[in-house]
mmCIF file of C-alpha atoms and ligand atoms in Angstrom:
data_model
loop_
_atom_site.group_PDB
_atom_site.id
_atom_site.type_symbol
_atom_site.label_atom_id
_atom_site.label_comp_id
_atom_site.label_asym_id
_atom_site.label_seq_id
_atom_site.Cartn_x
_atom_site.Cartn_y
_atom_site.Cartn_z
ATOM 1 C CA UNK L 1 -17.162 5.634 -9.694
ATOM 2 C CA UNK L 2 -16.809 3.684 -13.319
ATOM 3 C CA UNK L 3 -13.447 1.806 -14.277
ATOM 4 C CA UNK L 4 -13.572 -0.067 -17.271
ATOM 5 C CA UNK L 5 -11.646 -3.373 -17.664
ATOM 6 C CA UNK L 6 -10.301 -4.942 -20.796
ATOM 7 C CA UNK L 7 -8.863 -7.301 -22.164
ATOM 8 C CA UNK L 8 -8.036 -6.848 -25.952
ATOM 9 C CA UNK L 9 -7.014 -10.248 -28.319
ATOM 10 C CA UNK L 10 -5.580 -10.111 -30.886
ATOM 11 C CA UNK L 11 -8.375 -9.745 -32.918
ATOM 12 C CA UNK L 12 -11.427 -8.759 -30.298
ATOM 13 C CA UNK L 13 -12.002 -6.258 -27.469
ATOM 14 C CA UNK L 14 -13.706 -7.041 -24.327
ATOM 15 C CA UNK L 15 -14.903 -5.320 -21.999
ATOM 16 C CA UNK L 16 -16.931 -4.258 -19.241
ATOM 17 C CA UNK L 17 -17.811 -1.314 -18.058
ATOM 18 C CA UNK L 18 -18.193 -1.043 -13.702
ATOM 19 C CA UNK L 19 -19.870 0.930 -11.141
ATOM 20 C CA UNK L 20 -16.866 0.605 -7.786
ATOM 21 C CA UNK L 21 -17.021 0.261 -5.584
ATOM 22 C CA UNK L 22 -19.686 -1.416 -5.348
ATOM 23 C CA UNK L 23 -18.867 -4.365 -8.347
ATOM 24 C CA UNK L 24 -21.578 -3.456 -10.060
ATOM 25 C CA UNK L 25 -21.313 -4.081 -13.841
ATOM 26 C CA UNK L 26 -23.556 -1.245 -16.093
ATOM 27 C CA UNK L 27 -22.230 -2.159 -19.829
ATOM 28 C CA UNK L 28 -20.174 -4.743 -21.188
ATOM 29 C CA UNK L 29 -18.878 -5.895 -24.462
ATOM 30 C CA UNK L 30 -16.847 -7.027 -26.960
ATOM 31 C CA UNK L 31 -15.861 -6.087 -30.958
ATOM 32 C CA UNK L 32 -14.595 -8.904 -32.895
ATOM 33 C CA UNK L 33 -12.735 -9.610 -36.046
ATOM 34 C CA UNK L 34 -11.030 -6.557 -35.933
ATOM 35 C CA UNK L 35 -8.883 -5.855 -38.363
ATOM 36 C CA UNK L 36 -11.634 -7.046 -41.292
ATOM 37 C CA UNK L 37 -13.748 -5.946 -42.996
ATOM 38 C CA UNK L 38 -17.158 -8.045 -41.427
ATOM 39 C CA UNK L 39 -16.388 -6.652 -37.579
ATOM 40 C CA UNK L 40 -19.148 -6.809 -35.238
ATOM 41 C CA UNK L 41 -19.495 -5.037 -32.144
ATOM 42 C CA UNK L 42 -22.108 -5.649 -29.117
ATOM 43 C CA UNK L 43 -22.662 -4.220 -26.719
ATOM 44 C CA UNK L 44 -25.213 -4.872 -23.675
ATOM 45 C CA UNK L 45 -26.210 -2.662 -20.550
ATOM 46 C CA UNK L 46 -29.545 -2.786 -18.853
ATOM 47 C CA UNK L 47 -31.300 -6.037 -19.793
ATOM 48 C CA UNK L 48 -30.440 -4.499 -23.486
ATOM 49 C CA UNK L 49 -28.509 -5.762 -26.003
ATOM 50 C CA UNK L 50 -27.643 -4.168 -29.448
ATOM 51 C CA UNK L 51 -25.239 -5.454 -32.201
ATOM 52 C CA UNK L 52 -23.944 -4.255 -35.511
ATOM 53 C CA UNK L 53 -22.059 -6.170 -38.228
ATOM 54 C CA UNK L 54 -20.355 -6.374 -41.163
ATOM 55 C CA UNK L 55 -18.564 -2.989 -39.760
ATOM 56 C CA UNK L 56 -15.051 -1.524 -41.331
ATOM 57 C CA UNK L 57 -12.742 -1.900 -37.834
ATOM 58 C CA UNK L 58 -8.944 -1.943 -39.425
ATOM 59 C CA UNK L 59 -7.057 -1.235 -36.038
ATOM 60 C CA UNK L 60 -7.980 -1.132 -32.187
ATOM 61 C CA UNK L 61 -7.689 2.230 -32.044
ATOM 62 C CA UNK L 62 -11.548 2.025 -34.012
ATOM 63 C CA UNK L 63 -12.419 -0.377 -31.681
ATOM 64 C CA UNK L 64 -11.571 1.591 -29.061
ATOM 65 C CA UNK L 65 -13.023 5.270 -30.263
ATOM 66 C CA UNK L 66 -16.312 2.969 -31.895
ATOM 67 C CA UNK L 67 -16.280 1.623 -27.794
ATOM 68 C CA UNK L 68 -16.203 4.602 -26.332
ATOM 69 C CA UNK L 69 -19.352 6.476 -28.497
ATOM 70 C CA UNK L 70 -20.759 3.432 -28.296
ATOM 71 C CA UNK L 71 -20.930 4.625 -24.947
ATOM 72 C CA UNK L 72 -21.818 8.357 -25.652
ATOM 73 C CA UNK L 73 -24.426 7.444 -28.312
ATOM 74 C CA UNK L 74 -26.722 4.801 -25.796
ATOM 75 C CA UNK L 75 -26.386 7.364 -22.836
ATOM 76 C CA UNK L 76 -24.725 4.662 -20.553
ATOM 77 C CA UNK L 77 -22.273 7.607 -19.445
ATOM 78 C CA UNK L 78 -22.474 11.633 -20.882
ATOM 79 C CA UNK L 79 -18.621 13.378 -21.256
ATOM 80 C CA UNK L 80 -15.010 10.465 -21.811
ATOM 81 C CA UNK L 81 -14.686 12.354 -17.539
ATOM 82 C CA UNK L 82 -17.430 10.110 -16.182
ATOM 83 C CA UNK L 83 -14.368 6.890 -17.065
ATOM 84 C CA UNK L 84 -12.685 6.734 -13.924
ATOM 85 C CA UNK L 85 -9.778 4.516 -14.634
ATOM 86 C CA UNK L 86 -8.630 1.833 -17.284
ATOM 87 C CA UNK L 87 -7.759 -1.918 -16.478
ATOM 88 C CA UNK L 88 -5.934 -4.010 -18.839
ATOM 89 C CA UNK L 89 -5.617 -7.596 -18.200
ATOM 90 C CA UNK L 90 -2.660 -8.570 -19.197
ATOM 91 C CA UNK L 91 -1.587 -12.315 -19.730
ATOM 92 C CA UNK L 92 1.820 -12.836 -18.854
ATOM 93 C CA UNK L 93 3.993 -10.123 -16.524
ATOM 94 C CA UNK L 94 6.741 -13.130 -15.946
ATOM 95 C CA UNK L 95 9.448 -12.030 -13.315
ATOM 96 C CA UNK L 96 9.638 -8.705 -14.213
ATOM 97 C CA UNK L 97 5.827 -7.896 -12.546
ATOM 98 C CA UNK L 98 5.147 -8.694 -8.306
ATOM 99 C CA UNK L 99 1.696 -6.706 -8.338
ATOM 100 C CA UNK L 100 -0.017 -5.109 -10.741
ATOM 101 C CA UNK L 101 1.339 -1.725 -12.490
ATOM 102 C CA UNK L 102 0.198 1.709 -13.158
ATOM 103 C CA UNK L 103 1.499 2.119 -17.290
ATOM 104 C CA UNK L 104 3.492 4.318 -18.428
ATOM 105 C CA UNK L 105 6.076 3.847 -21.307
ATOM 106 C CA UNK L 106 8.048 2.189 -19.606
ATOM 107 C CA UNK L 107 5.990 -0.379 -18.122
ATOM 108 C CA UNK L 108 4.579 -1.449 -22.088
ATOM 109 C CA UNK L 109 8.431 -1.500 -22.954
ATOM 110 C CA UNK L 110 8.599 -3.782 -20.673
ATOM 111 C CA UNK L 111 5.532 -5.284 -20.940
ATOM 112 C CA UNK L 112 6.778 -5.849 -24.895
ATOM 113 C CA UNK L 113 10.068 -7.516 -23.702
ATOM 114 C CA UNK L 114 8.025 -10.570 -22.633
ATOM 115 C CA UNK L 115 6.467 -11.124 -26.283
ATOM 116 C CA UNK L 116 8.618 -14.351 -26.792
ATOM 117 C CA UNK L 117 6.717 -15.759 -22.930
ATOM 118 C CA UNK L 118 3.328 -14.752 -24.888
ATOM 119 C CA UNK L 119 3.647 -14.507 -28.534
ATOM 120 C CA UNK L 120 -0.174 -14.376 -29.566
ATOM 121 C CA UNK L 121 -0.751 -12.568 -25.964
ATOM 122 C CA UNK L 122 1.355 -9.948 -25.163
ATOM 123 C CA UNK L 123 1.331 -8.148 -28.598
ATOM 124 C CA UNK L 124 -2.155 -7.965 -28.849
ATOM 125 C CA UNK L 125 -2.433 -6.226 -25.569
ATOM 126 C CA UNK L 126 -0.549 -3.344 -26.253
ATOM 127 C CA UNK L 127 -2.292 -2.074 -29.183
ATOM 128 C CA UNK L 128 -5.332 -2.674 -26.981
ATOM 129 C CA UNK L 129 -3.493 -0.496 -24.390
ATOM 130 C CA UNK L 130 -1.953 1.560 -26.830
ATOM 131 C CA UNK L 131 -5.435 2.575 -28.133
ATOM 132 C CA UNK L 132 -6.750 3.141 -24.965
ATOM 133 C CA UNK L 133 -4.352 5.612 -23.673
ATOM 134 C CA UNK L 134 -4.709 7.998 -26.738
ATOM 135 C CA UNK L 135 -8.255 7.856 -26.721
ATOM 136 C CA UNK L 136 -8.282 8.920 -23.046
ATOM 137 C CA UNK L 137 -4.929 10.296 -21.989
ATOM 138 C CA UNK L 138 -5.453 11.701 -18.778
ATOM 139 C CA UNK L 139 -7.173 8.601 -17.406
ATOM 140 C CA UNK L 140 -5.397 5.819 -14.913
ATOM 141 C CA UNK L 141 -4.729 2.837 -16.557
ATOM 142 C CA UNK L 142 -2.890 0.315 -15.331
ATOM 143 C CA UNK L 143 -1.922 -3.732 -15.997
ATOM 144 C CA UNK L 144 -3.104 -6.430 -14.364
ATOM 145 C CA UNK L 145 -1.334 -8.929 -15.201
ATOM 146 C CA UNK L 146 -2.703 -12.855 -15.625
ATOM 147 C CA UNK L 147 0.623 -14.447 -13.408
ATOM 148 C CA UNK L 148 1.720 -12.149 -10.806
ATOM 149 C CA UNK L 149 -0.261 -14.280 -8.606
ATOM 150 C CA UNK L 150 1.285 -17.156 -9.227
ATOM 151 C CA UNK L 151 4.289 -15.441 -8.066
ATOM 152 C CA UNK L 152 4.447 -16.919 -4.551
ATOM 153 C CA UNK L 153 5.512 -19.946 -6.174
ATOM 154 C CA UNK L 154 8.349 -21.438 -4.184
ATOM 155 C CA UNK L 155 11.373 -22.309 -6.451
ATOM 156 C CA UNK L 156 10.966 -25.999 -6.434
ATOM 157 C CA UNK L 157 7.234 -25.748 -7.469
ATOM 158 C CA UNK L 158 8.161 -23.286 -10.765
ATOM 159 C CA UNK L 159 11.374 -24.630 -12.068
ATOM 160 C CA UNK L 160 11.455 -27.274 -15.211
ATOM 161 C CA UNK L 161 14.191 -29.574 -14.178
ATOM 162 C CA UNK L 162 16.099 -28.789 -17.675
ATOM 163 C CA UNK L 163 19.418 -27.283 -17.733
ATOM 164 C CA UNK L 164 19.267 -23.970 -15.428
ATOM 165 C CA UNK L 165 20.764 -21.812 -18.119
ATOM 166 C CA UNK L 166 17.562 -22.258 -19.966
ATOM 167 C CA UNK L 167 15.875 -20.258 -16.774
ATOM 168 C CA UNK L 168 18.375 -17.937 -16.409
ATOM 169 C CA UNK L 169 18.529 -17.166 -20.397
ATOM 170 C CA UNK L 170 15.340 -17.515 -21.382
ATOM 171 C CA UNK L 171 12.819 -17.692 -18.778
ATOM 172 C CA UNK L 172 11.964 -20.675 -19.036
ATOM 173 C CA UNK L 173 9.698 -21.455 -16.114
ATOM 174 C CA UNK L 174 6.266 -22.181 -15.238
ATOM 175 C CA UNK L 175 4.071 -18.968 -14.459
ATOM 176 C CA UNK L 176 1.236 -20.014 -15.107
ATOM 177 C CA UNK L 177 -2.603 -18.339 -15.599
ATOM 178 C CA UNK L 178 -6.298 -17.145 -14.857
ATOM 179 C CA UNK L 179 -4.253 -15.493 -11.689
ATOM 180 C CA UNK L 180 -6.498 -12.960 -11.674
ATOM 181 C CA UNK L 181 -9.542 -16.369 -11.912
ATOM 182 C CA UNK L 182 -7.332 -17.637 -8.769
ATOM 183 C CA UNK L 183 -7.271 -15.066 -7.010
ATOM 184 C CA UNK L 184 -10.166 -13.998 -7.265
ATOM 185 C CA UNK L 185 -12.563 -17.252 -6.042
ATOM 186 C CA UNK L 186 -9.426 -18.627 -3.098
ATOM 187 C CA UNK L 187 -10.224 -15.404 -1.944
ATOM 188 C CA UNK L 188 -13.532 -16.034 -1.174
ATOM 189 C CA UNK L 189 -13.479 -19.692 -0.041
ATOM 190 C CA UNK L 190 -10.049 -18.014 2.284
ATOM 191 C CA UNK L 191 -12.134 -15.254 3.874
ATOM 192 C CA UNK L 192 -15.350 -18.113 4.469
ATOM 193 C CA UNK L 193 -13.231 -20.701 5.767
ATOM 194 C CA UNK L 194 -12.183 -18.069 8.853
ATOM 195 C CA UNK L 195 -8.888 -19.632 9.460
ATOM 196 C CA UNK L 196 -5.293 -17.494 8.224
ATOM 197 C CA UNK L 197 -3.852 -21.227 7.490
ATOM 198 C CA UNK L 198 -6.325 -22.223 5.183
ATOM 199 C CA UNK L 199 -5.997 -25.237 1.889
ATOM 200 C CA UNK L 200 -7.942 -24.337 -0.703
ATOM 201 C CA UNK L 201 -7.003 -25.648 -4.823
ATOM 202 C CA UNK L 202 -9.011 -23.406 -6.730
ATOM 203 C CA UNK L 203 -10.053 -25.641 -10.361
ATOM 204 C CA UNK L 204 -10.688 -23.268 -13.279
ATOM 205 C CA UNK L 205 -12.618 -24.924 -16.044
ATOM 206 C CA UNK L 206 -13.387 -23.092 -18.475
ATOM 207 C CA UNK L 207 -12.323 -22.958 -22.214
ATOM 208 C CA UNK L 208 -8.567 -22.649 -20.823
ATOM 209 C CA UNK L 209 -8.533 -24.479 -17.044
ATOM 210 C CA UNK L 210 -6.082 -24.961 -14.644
ATOM 211 C CA UNK L 211 -5.881 -25.602 -11.364
ATOM 212 C CA UNK L 212 -3.945 -24.157 -8.226
ATOM 213 C CA UNK L 213 -2.866 -25.215 -4.158
ATOM 214 C CA UNK L 214 -3.202 -22.112 -2.295
ATOM 215 C CA UNK L 215 -1.739 -21.845 0.475
ATOM 216 C CA UNK L 216 -2.739 -19.195 3.653
ATOM 217 C CA UNK L 217 -4.050 -17.093 0.598
ATOM 218 C CA UNK L 218 -1.176 -17.873 -1.871
ATOM 219 C CA UNK L 219 -0.784 -19.773 -4.648
ATOM 220 C CA UNK L 220 2.204 -21.980 -4.395
ATOM 221 C CA UNK L 221 1.505 -24.256 -7.025
ATOM 222 C CA UNK L 222 -0.551 -24.452 -10.463
ATOM 223 C CA UNK L 223 -1.364 -26.125 -13.583
ATOM 224 C CA UNK L 224 -0.529 -24.314 -16.065
ATOM 225 C CA UNK L 225 3.594 -23.477 -17.027
ATOM 226 C CA UNK L 226 5.665 -21.824 -19.387
ATOM 227 C CA UNK L 227 2.619 -20.949 -21.435
ATOM 228 C CA UNK L 228 -1.411 -22.418 -20.789
ATOM 229 C CA UNK L 229 -0.764 -25.391 -23.019
ATOM 230 C CA UNK L 230 0.704 -27.077 -19.719
ATOM 231 C CA UNK L 231 -1.686 -29.197 -17.637
ATOM 232 C CA UNK L 232 -5.256 -30.711 -17.788
ATOM 233 C CA UNK L 233 -6.311 -31.101 -21.417
ATOM 234 C CA UNK L 234 -8.823 -27.790 -21.671
ATOM 235 C CA UNK L 235 -11.435 -27.461 -25.073
ATOM 236 C CA UNK L 236 -8.310 -28.097 -27.186
ATOM 237 C CA UNK L 237 -5.404 -28.300 -25.818
ATOM 238 C CA UNK L 238 -3.794 -30.978 -24.309
ATOM 239 C CA UNK L 239 -2.219 -30.195 -21.229
ATOM 240 C CA UNK L 240 0.534 -32.429 -20.525
ATOM 241 C CA UNK L 241 2.264 -34.245 -23.606
ATOM 242 C CA UNK L 242 5.566 -35.943 -23.725
ATOM 243 C CA UNK L 243 7.528 -33.111 -25.955
ATOM 244 C CA UNK L 244 9.161 -36.266 -27.620
ATOM 245 C CA UNK L 245 5.167 -36.676 -29.346
ATOM 246 C CA UNK L 246 7.429 -32.996 -31.834
ATOM 247 C CA UNK L 247 9.479 -35.793 -32.938
ATOM 248 C CA UNK L 248 7.707 -38.324 -34.219
ATOM 249 C CA UNK L 249 5.801 -36.309 -35.368
ATOM 250 C CA UNK L 250 8.364 -34.948 -37.283
ATOM 251 C CA UNK L 251 9.333 -38.032 -38.465
ATOM 252 C CA UNK L 252 5.735 -39.102 -39.315
ATOM 253 C CA UNK L 253 3.725 -37.020 -41.021
ATOM 254 C CA UNK L 254 7.017 -34.111 -41.195
ATOM 255 C CA UNK L 255 5.021 -31.615 -39.032
ATOM 256 C CA UNK L 256 7.322 -28.353 -37.816
ATOM 257 C CA UNK L 257 7.817 -27.896 -34.336
ATOM 258 C CA UNK L 258 4.647 -24.589 -35.075
ATOM 259 C CA UNK L 259 2.547 -27.477 -36.327
ATOM 260 C CA UNK L 260 2.723 -29.482 -33.762
ATOM 261 C CA UNK L 261 2.604 -26.730 -31.132
ATOM 262 C CA UNK L 262 -0.801 -25.562 -32.848
ATOM 263 C CA UNK L 263 -2.164 -29.128 -33.090
ATOM 264 C CA UNK L 264 -1.676 -29.474 -29.360
ATOM 265 C CA UNK L 265 -2.594 -25.944 -28.839
ATOM 266 C CA UNK L 266 -5.885 -25.737 -31.012
ATOM 267 C CA UNK L 267 -6.772 -29.799 -32.550
ATOM 268 C CA UNK L 268 -7.000 -31.160 -29.250
ATOM 269 C CA UNK L 269 -8.029 -31.861 -25.554
ATOM 270 C CA UNK L 270 -12.294 -32.136 -26.141
ATOM 271 C CA UNK L 271 -11.891 -31.733 -29.602
ATOM 272 C CA UNK L 272 -9.446 -33.689 -30.799
ATOM 273 C CA UNK L 273 -10.344 -37.461 -28.954
ATOM 274 C CA UNK L 274 -13.514 -36.062 -29.729
ATOM 275 C CA UNK L 275 -13.820 -35.875 -32.460
ATOM 276 C CA UNK L 276 -17.001 -33.397 -32.404
ATOM 277 C CA UNK L 277 -16.186 -30.311 -30.593
ATOM 278 C CA UNK L 278 -14.347 -28.507 -28.475
ATOM 279 C CA UNK L 279 -17.008 -27.701 -26.258
ATOM 280 C CA UNK L 280 -18.473 -29.139 -23.088
ATOM 281 C CA UNK L 281 -21.891 -29.105 -23.612
ATOM 282 C CA UNK L 282 -21.839 -31.113 -27.282
ATOM 283 C CA UNK L 283 -19.387 -33.308 -25.369
ATOM 284 C CA UNK L 284 -22.108 -33.696 -22.162
ATOM 285 C CA UNK L 285 -24.687 -33.954 -25.215
ATOM 286 C CA UNK L 286 -22.712 -36.439 -27.705
ATOM 287 C CA UNK L 287 -21.813 -38.267 -24.120
ATOM 288 C CA UNK L 288 -25.171 -39.031 -22.596
ATOM 289 C CA UNK L 289 -26.719 -39.781 -26.033
ATOM 290 C CA UNK L 290 -24.153 -42.722 -25.641
ATOM 291 C CA UNK L 291 -20.836 -41.355 -28.044
ATOM 292 C CA UNK L 292 -17.682 -43.376 -26.419
ATOM 293 C CA UNK L 293 -15.021 -40.456 -27.708
ATOM 294 C CA UNK L 294 -17.093 -38.402 -25.931
ATOM 295 C CA UNK L 295 -17.559 -39.804 -22.712
ATOM 296 C CA UNK L 296 -13.667 -40.443 -23.306
ATOM 297 C CA UNK L 297 -12.548 -37.218 -22.660
ATOM 298 C CA UNK L 298 -14.408 -35.929 -20.208
ATOM 299 C CA UNK L 299 -12.800 -39.390 -18.186
ATOM 300 C CA UNK L 300 -9.658 -38.052 -19.426
ATOM 301 C CA UNK L 301 -9.986 -34.739 -18.566
ATOM 302 C CA UNK L 302 -11.654 -35.770 -14.885
ATOM 303 C CA UNK L 303 -8.920 -38.409 -14.385
ATOM 304 C CA UNK L 304 -6.538 -36.211 -14.733
ATOM 305 C CA UNK L 305 -8.266 -33.083 -12.813
ATOM 306 C CA UNK L 306 -7.877 -35.618 -9.772
ATOM 307 C CA UNK L 307 -4.580 -36.859 -10.587
ATOM 308 C CA UNK L 308 -3.606 -32.561 -9.512
ATOM 309 C CA UNK L 309 -5.830 -32.546 -7.056
ATOM 310 C CA UNK L 310 -4.328 -35.703 -5.381
ATOM 311 C CA UNK L 311 -0.776 -33.671 -5.231
ATOM 312 C CA UNK L 312 -1.976 -31.122 -4.115
ATOM 313 C CA UNK L 313 -3.487 -32.235 -1.441
ATOM 314 C CA UNK L 314 -0.154 -33.614 -0.282
ATOM 315 C CA UNK L 315 1.548 -30.651 -1.067
ATOM 316 C CA UNK L 316 -0.940 -28.421 0.835
ATOM 317 C CA UNK L 317 -0.716 -31.269 3.914
ATOM 318 C CA UNK L 318 -4.986 -31.954 3.394
ATOM 319 C CA UNK L 319 -7.331 -29.378 3.060
ATOM 320 C CA UNK L 320 -10.177 -27.419 3.833
ATOM 321 C CA UNK L 321 -12.144 -25.842 0.035
ATOM 322 C CA UNK L 322 -12.619 -27.437 -3.431
ATOM 323 C CA UNK L 323 -13.495 -24.842 -5.428
ATOM 324 C CA UNK L 324 -15.268 -25.019 -8.914
ATOM 325 C CA UNK L 325 -14.913 -21.899 -11.337
ATOM 326 C CA UNK L 326 -15.587 -20.579 -14.961
ATOM 327 C CA UNK L 327 -17.908 -21.774 -17.452
ATOM 328 C CA UNK L 328 -17.578 -25.145 -17.316
ATOM 329 C CA UNK L 329 -16.482 -26.441 -13.597
ATOM 330 C CA UNK L 330 -19.431 -23.036 -12.889
ATOM 331 C CA UNK L 331 -22.375 -25.369 -15.275
ATOM 332 C CA UNK L 332 -21.085 -29.108 -16.129
ATOM 333 C CA UNK L 333 -22.705 -30.966 -13.297
ATOM 334 C CA UNK L 334 -21.467 -33.712 -14.705
ATOM 335 C CA UNK L 335 -17.698 -32.666 -15.283
ATOM 336 C CA UNK L 336 -17.735 -31.966 -11.552
ATOM 337 C CA UNK L 337 -19.142 -34.985 -10.697
ATOM 338 C CA UNK L 338 -16.485 -37.455 -12.456
ATOM 339 C CA UNK L 339 -14.222 -35.509 -10.526
ATOM 340 C CA UNK L 340 -14.787 -35.510 -7.373
ATOM 341 C CA UNK L 341 -16.434 -39.201 -7.998
ATOM 342 C CA UNK L 342 -12.436 -39.983 -7.960
ATOM 343 C CA UNK L 343 -11.510 -37.462 -5.157
ATOM 344 C CA UNK L 344 -13.960 -39.843 -2.110
ATOM 345 C CA UNK L 345 -10.588 -41.696 -1.293
ATOM 346 C CA UNK L 346 -10.117 -38.032 0.216
ATOM 347 C CA UNK L 347 -12.299 -37.653 1.793
ATOM 348 C CA UNK L 348 -13.932 -35.634 -0.073
ATOM 349 C CA UNK L 349 -17.671 -36.606 -1.174
ATOM 350 C CA UNK L 350 -20.568 -34.754 -3.765
ATOM 351 C CA UNK L 351 -24.124 -34.004 -2.316
ATOM 352 C CA UNK L 352 -25.863 -35.237 -5.766
ATOM 353 C CA UNK L 353 -28.773 -32.839 -5.369
ATOM 354 C CA UNK L 354 -26.431 -29.730 -4.405
ATOM 355 C CA UNK L 355 -24.537 -30.735 -7.181
ATOM 356 C CA UNK L 356 -28.077 -29.930 -9.324
ATOM 357 C CA UNK L 357 -27.760 -26.490 -8.286
ATOM 358 C CA UNK L 358 -27.349 -23.345 -10.301
ATOM 359 C CA UNK L 359 -24.724 -20.140 -9.240
ATOM 360 C CA UNK L 360 -22.650 -20.409 -5.933
ATOM 361 C CA UNK L 361 -23.421 -23.438 -4.056
ATOM 362 C CA UNK L 362 -21.553 -25.302 -1.296
ATOM 363 C CA UNK L 363 -22.058 -29.310 -2.822
ATOM 364 C CA UNK L 364 -20.247 -31.186 -0.806
ATOM 365 C CA UNK L 365 -22.094 -33.784 1.909
ATOM 366 C CA UNK L 366 -22.809 -33.298 5.332
ATOM 367 C CA UNK L 367 -20.413 -35.943 5.862
ATOM 368 C CA UNK L 368 -17.843 -34.975 3.478
ATOM 369 C CA UNK L 369 -14.168 -33.954 4.776
ATOM 370 C CA UNK L 370 -13.645 -30.910 2.653
ATOM 371 C CA UNK L 371 -15.960 -27.756 1.787
ATOM 372 C CA UNK L 372 -16.325 -28.135 -2.147
ATOM 373 C CA UNK L 373 -18.283 -24.746 -3.411
ATOM 374 C CA UNK L 374 -18.824 -23.518 -6.775
ATOM 375 C CA UNK L 375 -17.845 -19.904 -7.035
ATOM 376 C CA UNK L 376 -18.221 -17.682 -9.830
ATOM 377 C CA UNK L 377 -15.214 -16.098 -11.165
ATOM 378 C CA UNK L 378 -15.714 -12.369 -11.825
ATOM 379 C CA UNK L 379 -12.267 -11.320 -13.133
ATOM 380 C CA UNK L 380 -13.585 -7.977 -13.837
ATOM 381 C CA UNK L 381 -14.353 -7.565 -11.035
ATOM 382 C CA UNK L 382 -9.983 -7.880 -9.899
ATOM 383 C CA UNK L 383 -9.119 -5.905 -12.080
ATOM 384 C CA UNK L 384 -10.861 -3.031 -11.098
ATOM 385 C CA UNK L 385 -10.458 -3.015 -7.652
ATOM 386 C CA UNK L 386 -6.973 -2.688 -8.331
ATOM 387 C CA UNK L 387 -6.942 0.027 -10.606
ATOM 388 C CA UNK L 388 -8.954 2.129 -7.394
ATOM 389 C CA UNK L 389 -6.372 0.298 -5.518
ATOM 390 C CA UNK L 390 -3.463 1.641 -8.123
ATOM 391 C CA UNK L 391 -4.892 4.972 -8.052
ATOM 392 C CA UNK L 392 -4.133 5.451 -4.634
ATOM 393 C CA UNK L 393 -0.747 5.334 -4.524
HETATM 394 P P1 AMP U 401 -14.977 -20.381 -20.567
HETATM 395 O O1 AMP U 401 -13.948 -20.158 -20.882
HETATM 396 O O2 AMP U 401 -14.861 -20.400 -18.938
HETATM 397 O O3 AMP U 401 -16.322 -19.321 -20.561
HETATM 398 O O4 AMP U 401 -15.830 -21.950 -20.868
HETATM 399 C C1 AMP U 401 -16.356 -22.031 -21.425
HETATM 400 C C2 AMP U 401 -17.376 -23.312 -21.819
HETATM 401 O O5 AMP U 401 -18.288 -23.090 -20.619
HETATM 402 C C3 AMP U 401 -17.688 -24.136 -23.223
HETATM 403 O O6 AMP U 401 -16.959 -25.302 -23.213
HETATM 404 C C4 AMP U 401 -19.007 -24.146 -23.024
HETATM 405 O O7 AMP U 401 -19.662 -25.334 -23.086
HETATM 406 C C5 AMP U 401 -18.739 -24.186 -21.736
HETATM 407 N N1 AMP U 401 -20.115 -24.264 -20.588
HETATM 408 C C6 AMP U 401 -20.623 -22.631 -20.880
HETATM 409 N N2 AMP U 401 -22.286 -22.561 -19.690
HETATM 410 C C7 AMP U 401 -22.036 -24.377 -19.694
HETATM 411 C C8 AMP U 401 -23.255 -24.720 -18.875
HETATM 412 N N3 AMP U 401 -24.754 -24.145 -19.298
HETATM 413 N N4 AMP U 401 -22.990 -26.354 -19.710
HETATM 414 C C9 AMP U 401 -22.383 -27.091 -19.891
HETATM 415 N N5 AMP U 401 -21.472 -26.121 -20.389
HETATM 416 C C10 AMP U 401 -21.257 -24.890 -20.513
#
């Protein structure tokens, strides 16, 4: 069975075609700069990478046709009937979705009703969904929400201490994100621990980054909030700040609310502190070369990640496993070391030798009270699993 996992952004369309239930990648790719005359299509399969540049791709429907034709022309599928289902990543499911959903007109309307909570993401997902529904009208399409896994958070953990009416009228609360990744990684950790009441913290640290506390397989708290801006500092996002910054920047620089929000989303984090780059590889290299602000960017992030881990340790009443995942969590041993160094008071000890390993690994020392694992995430597989699960219902 072949399932397509799709992540549609405002000007991009990423996809992976998976063989299920084997969970093997058949092909993957991305269409970038949709809406422009210099769009690009990259297709990877069988160890081959094919790239088409300077394409005129005016909208997502054209991009979807391009992807499907690419699969056909390269013999990756011999007919459209070979695609048995499509799963779409959707960032915001609000309180409307407690599980993934088979897409119909009503589900699309519900996703659209949440646009205010994810203005950069949900409208783009809908465009992607509509384009795939048009291209593959007889194939099951499923929406898989980043927020669903965190819907098990208790009220005292997801509510802000703001006027209650803001929550009632406008849904102002913490929703979290990266749920599909937190679920995938924590399921592996939970099964490996082999106990019902497992206590797990997952650090998903990529360009976007979030930490979650998972008890007995259920998310009970997470660091991202109403939007993915809350929590720890990231590639370009500030994470938590005092909201009074908005007034100060307006008074000092005449910044509008949108301008300050944009700076907090796009010009902060690694990039803002270092003044160099949003990419952890550049930051780590510069820190090694003695750049103070690059080192500071790593230290501020590590400190704030450790703060979350400390607070989740208390919330979980202990900890069995600490898991690192995503681009930085899986690859940047320097970041893992900087975080774990601050956790020794909790009995968490890294084995520096094991921390050098690549891919899935146990990196804690034998006498660590908590297992520390690197577990590569796979959101595409989680999405494909949900397409199959809901297809059976
Ligand atoms: P993601 O958003 O999960 O794709 O992660 C992107 C981040 O992962 C970027 O900051 C990359 O620099 C970082 N990253 C990817 N590969 C490596 C690597 N080999 N070493 C350090 N950081 C990496």
